[in-house]
Amino acid sequence: MVMNEKNLNNTALCVGILLVFFTCAYWVPLKSMVSTWWHNDDYSYGFFIPLISLYLFWDKRQLLKNLQFHSSWVVFPLLLLFVLISLYGILGSSGNISMPAVPVLIILFSAFCFGIQAFRQLILPLGFLVFMIPVPPVIENHLGVFLKSISSKIGGQIIELFNIPVHVSGNIIDLGFTQLQVVDACSGLRYLFPLIALGVLYAYFFEKIAWKKLVCVAATIPIAILVNALRIGATGILANFWGPSVAEGFFHGASAFVLFAVAFAMLFLIGLILRKLPPKVPEVVKANSMEKMEQASIPAGDGKSAFYVSLLILSVVGWLSWSTGAMPAVKIQGGIQSFPLSIGAWQGQMELVDPEIIEKSGAEEAFSGLYRNPESGDVSLYMGYRSSAFLANENYFHSPTVCLPSSGWIVKETTKHVIPDVPHFGQISVSKMVIENMGARQLVYFWFQTKDKATSDKNINRFHLAMHAIMRDNTYALFIRPITPIRQGESMADAEKRMDQFVREMVGALDKYLEKNIIRTSRQS
């Protein structure tokens, strides 16, 4: 007994040290995650996930008494792979990579230090941490569109049950006298993920048969859609009697809590039905299974080699993360706004950029100008500049594929285009877009650039930034986007020729401008 307590205290101390090192190493994505929980109501439940996970560990306390370090080197290659992926996410400013990596790395470090068998017995409290991840925007957007569409349709059918005329088009519910729009905040995402987590907990505590557990978890998805549709339907019904203001009043906010309770009641009802179905687990069997679980053995310890290796890995990750954030900024004398307005035969006129747009675009400062060439035509140039290293909790440059459609332009074509004979780079691969609005067409190029690399792919640019950070090579980052109108009767080849020539001359001027005006700063190692 004394020996077990001594082992437990020793193991607990080492686990505490690992947690401190892990928190320091992955402070950037952890901070970003907490910020998302705080500012996005859809993920405000994230604060409860670590607390619930701690309770699940406490529920396994009989197993934890025998927990000792048992290195599992078979896990090490996978662990190392995810560490490298997480570094790409942190140093390359990809929260979509670094944040999901956090719970995965907690799981892998646990399996590496304590062995596969201990990992299997602690899979629920470890795996439950997955629910604290904010869904990546790409998945969230597609999922949100689907949820809004199906919830709007079901909500419209609920309204029709009360003999209220209604027409549903996409996420618009037309009641005749007013229209209700199912916006992103009402898509049902804030029900879906916490309900799935709730279904996992319910299945763990109240169901012992594997297929019944799966049913409980799977049932949370249609329940989430149904309760959100009920909320939309109830809002439409009340709006019919008391006006559209009810959709923005107290009911709109309070109904979320009421319907979450309704969702739990539905889940509980499904659980009651499942208990009536075979096979049934006698109480004696339940008691015996609990006793066996509490007495389950964990292999004896074989030293702390994995513990020390884990500390070394976390130290390296922490050093790279913190030192990259501390690298001095690469400033431009006079700011990017001082970029020359005369480039060969091109004469430019500066255009003001709203500071709010600059901030939201992920840049620190920006340049915008309209260049005219009497022989070729007009080209509008925008450049966003970052003087400091990107980290995952900071904004990344926004792509025109998102910004331009939101301002009314329709994207007709998106391809890659290679511009040869470009000064400094030899050639540049750019993203080419053809956009149209009310008959007017424009040709758009854009690419990302560091001091010695240029690419049209933001993920490759993130890799460049990560490599600069690892090599302690202080750099800046640029987003460059020229646009030219496609004149009436002008061929695409002529518009491309004008843009290609402008890019060659502009990149040459930019290279000389940066070489002359960059404020040299010493590297910080």
XYZ file of C-alpha atoms in Angstrom:
525
model
C 0.000 0.000 0.000
C 2.811 2.391 0.933
C 4.656 1.434 -2.254
C 1.533 2.150 -4.384
C 1.105 5.572 -2.775
C 4.790 6.327 -3.355
C 4.500 5.291 -7.021
C 1.325 7.338 -7.407
C 2.896 10.456 -5.919
C 6.003 10.049 -8.075
C 3.929 9.517 -11.225
C 1.627 12.426 -10.380
C 4.638 14.730 -10.002
C 6.023 13.663 -13.384
C 2.616 14.075 -15.042
C 2.402 17.563 -13.543
C 5.823 18.425 -14.980
C 4.760 17.108 -18.395
C 1.591 19.228 -18.290
C 3.577 22.361 -17.459
C 6.023 21.706 -20.315
C 3.155 20.902 -22.704
C 1.259 24.079 -21.776
C 4.362 26.210 -22.343
C 5.230 24.476 -25.618
C 1.718 24.735 -27.049
C 0.748 28.047 -25.488
C 0.019 29.606 -28.899
C -2.713 27.137 -30.020
C -4.042 26.804 -26.456
C -4.402 30.573 -26.213
C -6.074 30.650 -29.625
C -8.457 27.882 -28.564
C -9.494 29.665 -25.362
C -9.972 32.882 -27.343
C -12.359 31.036 -29.665
C -14.314 29.665 -26.695
C -14.573 33.152 -25.243
C -15.553 35.073 -28.379
C -17.579 32.493 -30.335
C -20.852 31.398 -28.726
C -20.882 28.237 -30.845
C -17.845 26.967 -28.902
C -18.417 28.487 -25.458
C -18.966 24.957 -24.127
C -15.235 24.362 -24.690
C -14.445 25.630 -21.181
C -16.285 22.627 -19.715
C -14.533 19.933 -21.782
C -11.225 19.844 -19.817
C -13.196 19.866 -16.537
C -15.339 16.936 -17.669
C -12.203 15.120 -18.805
C -10.707 15.613 -15.325
C -13.852 14.126 -13.797
C -13.567 11.118 -16.117
C -9.974 10.651 -14.943
C -11.200 10.816 -11.347
C -13.773 8.145 -12.211
C -10.805 5.935 -13.215
C -8.956 6.644 -9.968
C -8.604 2.942 -9.087
C -6.680 2.413 -12.322
C -4.574 5.511 -11.792
C -3.282 4.154 -8.469
C -1.258 1.598 -10.441
C -0.216 3.972 -13.215
C 3.530 3.876 -13.910
C 5.772 4.939 -16.770
C 5.899 2.214 -19.404
C 7.578 3.474 -22.580
C 5.884 2.515 -25.838
C 8.395 3.279 -28.571
C 6.052 1.959 -31.243
C 4.091 5.211 -30.759
C 7.168 7.414 -31.153
C 7.190 7.741 -34.998
C 3.529 8.826 -35.005
C 4.183 11.215 -32.110
C 7.129 12.768 -33.937
C 5.033 13.172 -37.091
C 2.300 15.067 -35.232
C 4.880 17.221 -33.453
C 6.225 18.285 -36.865
C 2.679 18.910 -38.122
C 1.938 21.014 -35.048
C 5.116 23.048 -35.634
C 3.952 23.728 -39.180
C 0.653 24.945 -37.731
C 2.215 27.145 -35.043
C 5.080 28.681 -37.015
C 3.120 28.862 -40.278
C 0.051 30.548 -38.759
C -2.407 27.702 -39.320
C -4.739 27.388 -36.360
C -6.666 24.791 -38.371
C -3.603 22.553 -37.950
C -2.175 23.541 -34.569
C -5.423 23.513 -32.540
C -6.615 20.025 -33.596
C -3.070 18.779 -32.951
C -3.307 19.659 -29.228
C -5.646 16.852 -28.017
C -4.077 14.397 -30.470
C -0.641 15.137 -29.016
C -1.951 14.766 -25.453
C -3.199 11.305 -26.424
C 0.069 10.355 -28.161
C 2.305 11.619 -25.347
C 0.169 9.607 -22.888
C 0.459 6.431 -24.964
C 4.202 7.012 -25.447
C 4.902 7.498 -21.731
C 2.485 4.998 -20.150
C 2.051 2.331 -22.809
C -0.699 1.140 -25.121
C -2.543 -0.839 -22.439
C -2.834 2.142 -20.104
C -3.878 4.273 -23.072
C -6.701 1.857 -23.924
C -8.026 1.986 -20.377
C -7.865 5.787 -20.321
C -9.089 6.367 -23.874
C -12.347 8.076 -22.838
C -10.964 10.863 -20.613
C -8.140 11.413 -23.113
C -10.285 11.167 -26.229
C -12.992 13.409 -24.764
C -10.566 16.330 -25.132
C -11.205 16.182 -28.890
C -14.468 18.047 -28.250
C -12.563 21.158 -27.173
C -11.314 21.722 -30.752
C -13.068 24.509 -32.690
C -14.123 23.122 -36.054
C -11.903 24.424 -38.903
C -13.692 27.200 -40.851
C -13.728 25.218 -44.115
C -15.638 22.351 -42.485
C -17.716 24.736 -40.374
C -18.862 26.707 -43.426
C -19.954 23.634 -45.387
C -21.565 22.052 -42.339
C -23.251 25.347 -41.433
C -24.785 25.695 -44.910
C -26.181 22.143 -44.707
C -27.556 22.625 -41.186
C -29.145 25.978 -42.061
C -30.809 24.495 -45.132
C -32.262 21.397 -43.475
C -33.252 23.249 -40.274
C -35.021 25.923 -42.344
C -36.995 23.292 -44.278
C -38.089 21.423 -41.153
C -38.791 24.718 -39.356
C -40.993 25.796 -42.277
C -42.936 22.523 -42.089
C -43.489 23.062 -38.354
C -44.889 26.536 -39.095
C -47.224 25.054 -41.734
C -48.650 22.670 -39.115
C -50.214 25.760 -37.480
C -51.880 26.779 -40.784
C -49.536 29.720 -41.246
C -48.629 30.422 -44.908
C -44.881 30.119 -45.351
C -42.387 29.802 -48.178
C -38.863 28.519 -47.576
C -36.066 29.360 -50.003
C -32.621 28.247 -48.862
C -32.192 29.777 -45.429
C -34.925 32.421 -45.944
C -38.332 31.822 -44.331
C -40.931 34.068 -46.002
C -44.039 34.643 -43.874
C -45.555 37.139 -46.309
C -45.521 40.160 -44.031
C -41.872 39.593 -43.125
C -38.879 37.396 -43.857
C -36.782 35.521 -41.311
C -33.208 34.701 -42.266
C -31.523 31.714 -40.632
C -28.058 33.191 -40.130
C -24.847 31.375 -39.190
C -25.520 31.839 -35.461
C -28.789 29.899 -35.895
C -27.342 27.087 -38.011
C -27.459 24.634 -35.103
C -23.702 24.212 -34.684
C -23.974 25.359 -31.075
C -26.318 22.390 -30.462
C -24.530 19.770 -32.544
C -21.106 19.418 -30.938
C -22.081 19.793 -27.254
C -24.906 17.306 -27.837
C -22.506 14.772 -29.367
C -20.257 15.234 -26.317
C -23.305 14.793 -24.088
C -24.218 11.632 -25.993
C -20.734 10.206 -25.363
C -21.062 10.891 -21.625
C -24.565 9.432 -21.497
C -23.426 6.283 -23.320
C -20.464 5.883 -20.954
C -22.411 6.225 -17.713
C -25.730 4.588 -18.610
C -25.140 2.051 -21.393
C -23.026 -1.119 -21.225
C -23.817 -2.705 -24.617
C -21.587 -1.494 -27.462
C -24.284 -1.055 -30.123
C -26.538 0.803 -27.693
C -23.684 3.193 -26.927
C -23.263 3.871 -30.648
C -27.002 4.504 -31.027
C -26.936 7.029 -28.169
C -24.064 8.948 -29.735
C -25.450 8.772 -33.294
C -28.911 9.897 -32.130
C -27.529 13.245 -30.985
C -27.082 14.390 -34.612
C -30.764 14.214 -35.677
C -31.747 15.483 -32.219
C -29.554 18.574 -32.698
C -31.098 19.243 -36.118
C -34.629 18.709 -34.790
C -34.314 21.001 -31.758
C -32.812 23.747 -33.922
C -35.693 23.344 -36.370
C -38.110 23.555 -33.418
C -36.464 26.806 -32.378
C -36.765 28.222 -35.901
C -40.364 27.028 -36.200
C -41.324 28.487 -32.811
C -39.701 31.798 -33.760
C -41.716 31.895 -37.004
C -44.970 31.086 -35.208
C -44.426 33.773 -32.568
C -43.356 36.266 -35.248
C -46.674 35.644 -36.997
C -48.582 36.754 -33.878
C -46.272 39.326 -32.279
C -44.148 40.583 -35.144
C -40.588 39.933 -36.374
C -39.038 41.658 -33.342
C -39.566 38.433 -31.388
C -36.781 36.858 -33.464
C -34.300 39.240 -31.851
C -35.790 39.508 -28.387
C -35.615 37.569 -25.149
C -37.221 34.475 -26.666
C -34.467 34.129 -29.256
C -31.790 33.913 -26.561
C -33.720 32.016 -23.882
C -35.057 29.404 -26.298
C -31.538 28.046 -26.826
C -31.297 26.955 -23.180
C -34.833 25.558 -23.103
C -34.356 23.517 -26.254
C -31.018 22.165 -25.070
C -32.919 20.752 -22.080
C -35.478 19.343 -24.545
C -32.627 17.707 -26.470
C -31.332 16.054 -23.310
C -34.851 14.819 -22.537
C -35.007 13.266 -26.031
C -31.673 11.554 -25.456
C -32.868 10.264 -22.086
C -36.052 8.929 -23.722
C -33.978 7.078 -26.338
C -31.935 5.614 -23.482
C -35.108 4.343 -21.781
C -36.222 2.679 -25.013
C -32.812 1.052 -25.483
C -32.952 -0.421 -21.983
C -36.129 -2.266 -22.940
C -34.404 -3.868 -25.902
C -32.274 -7.029 -25.645
C -29.691 -7.835 -24.564
C -30.218 -6.635 -21.023
C -27.315 -6.519 -18.593
C -28.134 -7.858 -15.105
C -27.050 -5.721 -12.187
C -24.703 -8.482 -10.986
C -22.883 -8.465 -14.306
C -22.658 -4.671 -14.140
C -21.171 -4.818 -10.670
C -18.671 -7.501 -11.671
C -17.624 -5.576 -14.762
C -17.056 -2.443 -12.690
C -15.010 -4.414 -10.169
C -12.903 -5.957 -12.930
C -12.351 -2.554 -14.467
C -11.200 -1.114 -11.152
C -8.831 -4.040 -10.601
C -7.509 -4.026 -14.167
C -3.778 -4.227 -14.189
C -1.443 -1.779 -15.834
C 2.005 -3.125 -16.749
C 4.789 -2.450 -14.294
C 7.001 0.504 -15.023
C 10.156 0.089 -17.087
C 11.878 3.393 -16.410
C 11.273 6.936 -17.534
C 13.050 7.071 -20.885
C 9.860 8.217 -22.646
C 9.317 10.848 -19.959
C 12.744 12.419 -20.544
C 12.384 12.220 -24.334
C 8.974 13.916 -24.043
C 10.467 16.728 -21.983
C 13.177 17.182 -24.622
C 10.632 17.314 -27.472
C 8.405 19.785 -25.618
C 11.421 21.950 -24.781
C 12.366 22.177 -28.471
C 8.780 22.994 -29.502
C 8.504 25.613 -26.766
C 11.834 27.206 -27.700
C 10.887 27.441 -31.382
C 7.443 28.853 -30.603
C 8.465 31.446 -28.024
C 11.682 32.525 -29.745
C 9.904 32.959 -33.087
C 7.387 35.281 -31.475
C 10.270 37.233 -29.935
C 12.158 37.746 -33.201
C 12.444 41.462 -34.041
C 10.115 42.887 -36.664
C 11.407 43.503 -40.189
C 10.244 47.077 -40.736
C 10.185 49.170 -43.909
C 11.432 52.730 -43.677
C 8.359 54.891 -44.257
C 6.106 51.820 -44.316
C 4.829 49.900 -47.332
C 2.760 53.013 -48.130
C 5.966 54.602 -49.460
C 6.156 52.104 -52.348
C 7.011 54.041 -55.553
C 4.147 55.316 -57.705
C 6.358 55.446 -60.802
C 7.364 52.051 -62.258
C 8.852 52.406 -65.730
C 6.070 53.674 -67.995
C 3.484 53.008 -65.295
C 2.340 56.052 -63.326
C 0.380 55.403 -60.143
C -2.031 57.195 -57.868
C -2.230 56.092 -54.233
C -5.577 54.940 -52.842
C -6.442 54.990 -49.149
C -7.116 51.675 -47.383
C -9.443 51.552 -44.380
C -7.374 50.578 -41.270
C -10.135 48.159 -40.252
C -9.818 46.380 -43.600
C -6.048 46.170 -43.147
C -6.469 44.580 -39.715
C -9.131 42.107 -40.838
C -7.092 41.149 -43.901
C -4.291 39.875 -41.664
C -1.817 42.594 -42.650
C -0.050 45.102 -40.408
C 0.093 47.746 -43.122
C -0.988 47.953 -46.750
C -0.453 49.769 -50.040
C -3.083 50.364 -52.694
C -2.582 52.239 -55.943
C -3.983 52.575 -59.460
C -1.269 52.426 -62.139
C -1.819 53.698 -65.690
C 0.230 52.993 -68.792
C -0.791 54.950 -71.920
C 0.160 52.026 -74.155
C -1.195 49.131 -72.075
C -4.020 50.188 -69.763
C -4.792 50.280 -66.047
C -3.750 47.950 -63.237
C -4.861 48.270 -59.604
C -2.280 47.008 -57.102
C -2.839 45.972 -53.483
C -0.062 44.755 -51.166
C -0.451 43.624 -47.563
C 2.693 43.510 -45.414
C 3.613 41.710 -42.189
C 6.830 42.680 -40.449
C 6.606 40.111 -37.652
C 6.571 36.332 -37.664
C 3.189 34.694 -37.984
C 1.942 32.516 -35.169
C -1.188 30.372 -35.107
C -3.202 32.733 -32.909
C -2.791 35.640 -35.342
C -4.718 36.507 -38.494
C -3.429 35.148 -41.772
C -3.737 36.968 -45.093
C -7.262 36.719 -46.449
C -7.662 35.366 -49.955
C -9.547 37.230 -52.741
C -11.471 33.990 -53.289
C -13.363 34.973 -50.122
C -13.240 38.790 -50.162
C -14.210 39.508 -53.793
C -17.365 37.321 -53.922
C -18.561 38.903 -50.671
C -18.342 42.343 -52.346
C -20.612 41.335 -55.231
C -18.167 39.934 -57.787
C -18.901 36.506 -59.272
C -15.881 34.242 -59.779
C -16.092 32.833 -63.311
C -12.709 31.096 -63.433
C -9.895 30.175 -61.032
C -6.647 28.674 -62.335
C -2.885 28.722 -61.792
C -0.731 30.879 -64.035
C 3.059 30.982 -64.372
C 4.768 34.282 -65.214
C 8.282 33.771 -66.676
C 11.282 36.117 -66.629
C 10.422 37.707 -63.283
C 13.340 39.547 -61.609
C 14.779 37.936 -58.457
C 12.540 34.830 -58.685
C 12.986 33.737 -62.303
C 9.316 32.816 -62.520
C 6.285 33.206 -60.268
C 3.261 30.937 -60.001
C 0.167 33.035 -59.280
C -3.498 32.291 -58.726
C -5.514 33.704 -61.624
C -9.171 34.636 -61.272
C -11.678 36.025 -63.763
C -14.462 37.895 -61.972
C -17.643 39.492 -63.297
C -20.214 41.968 -62.007
C -23.074 43.407 -64.100
C -21.288 42.648 -67.364
C -17.924 44.089 -66.297
C -15.035 41.613 -66.158
C -11.689 41.822 -64.383
C -8.532 39.704 -64.330
C -7.059 39.091 -60.875
C -3.629 37.716 -59.913
C -2.506 37.068 -56.362
C 0.379 35.381 -54.579
C 2.246 35.252 -51.260
C 5.867 36.250 -50.848
C 8.672 36.136 -48.280
C 12.098 37.662 -48.823
C 13.285 34.784 -51.032
C 10.187 32.715 -51.846
C 6.977 33.366 -53.793
C 3.994 31.037 -54.223
C 0.307 31.089 -55.085
C -0.458 28.471 -52.426
C -1.012 29.821 -48.915
C -0.170 26.426 -47.398
C 3.205 26.372 -49.154
C 3.775 29.939 -47.967
C 3.020 28.788 -44.423
C 5.644 26.088 -44.900
C 8.107 28.781 -46.037
C 7.341 30.832 -42.915
C 7.770 27.764 -40.693
C 11.124 26.948 -42.300
C 12.290 30.555 -41.886
C 11.415 30.293 -38.188
C 13.164 26.940 -37.700
C 16.276 28.226 -39.486
C 16.143 31.399 -37.325
C 15.952 33.371 -40.557
C 14.080 36.564 -39.765
C 11.703 37.439 -42.602
C 8.705 39.473 -43.639
C 5.581 38.292 -45.477
C 3.735 39.931 -48.365
C 0.392 39.375 -50.014
C 0.284 40.876 -53.528
C -2.852 41.274 -55.660
C -2.926 43.187 -58.988
C -6.245 43.577 -60.853
C -6.876 44.805 -64.396
C -10.190 45.385 -66.193
C -10.861 43.279 -69.282
C -11.979 45.910 -71.764
C -14.943 45.471 -74.086
C -13.830 43.329 -77.007
C -10.411 42.647 -75.455
C -9.141 39.067 -75.502
C -8.032 37.256 -72.370
C -4.564 36.833 -73.890
C -4.159 40.619 -74.201
C -5.269 41.171 -70.591
C -2.824 38.496 -69.402
C -0.022 40.072 -71.445
C -0.661 43.433 -69.741
C -0.735 41.864 -66.282
C 2.381 39.742 -66.867
C 4.354 42.774 -68.001
C 3.170 44.824 -65.027
C 4.095 42.033 -62.588
C 7.621 41.762 -64.037
C 8.237 45.484 -63.701
C 6.514 45.753 -60.322
C 8.417 42.819 -58.757
C 11.708 44.285 -60.001
C 10.813 47.652 -58.460
C 9.644 45.953 -55.251
C 12.916 44.033 -54.927
C 14.979 47.232 -55.226
C 12.588 49.108 -52.926
C 12.803 46.493 -50.155
C 16.579 46.178 -50.467
C 16.892 49.938 -50.020
C 14.237 50.534 -47.345
C 14.200 47.422 -45.135
C 15.357 48.395 -41.652
C 17.927 45.724 -40.912
C 17.461 44.034 -37.553
C 19.749 41.535 -35.884
C 18.581 37.947 -35.664
C 17.555 36.636 -32.312
C 18.765 33.112 -31.656
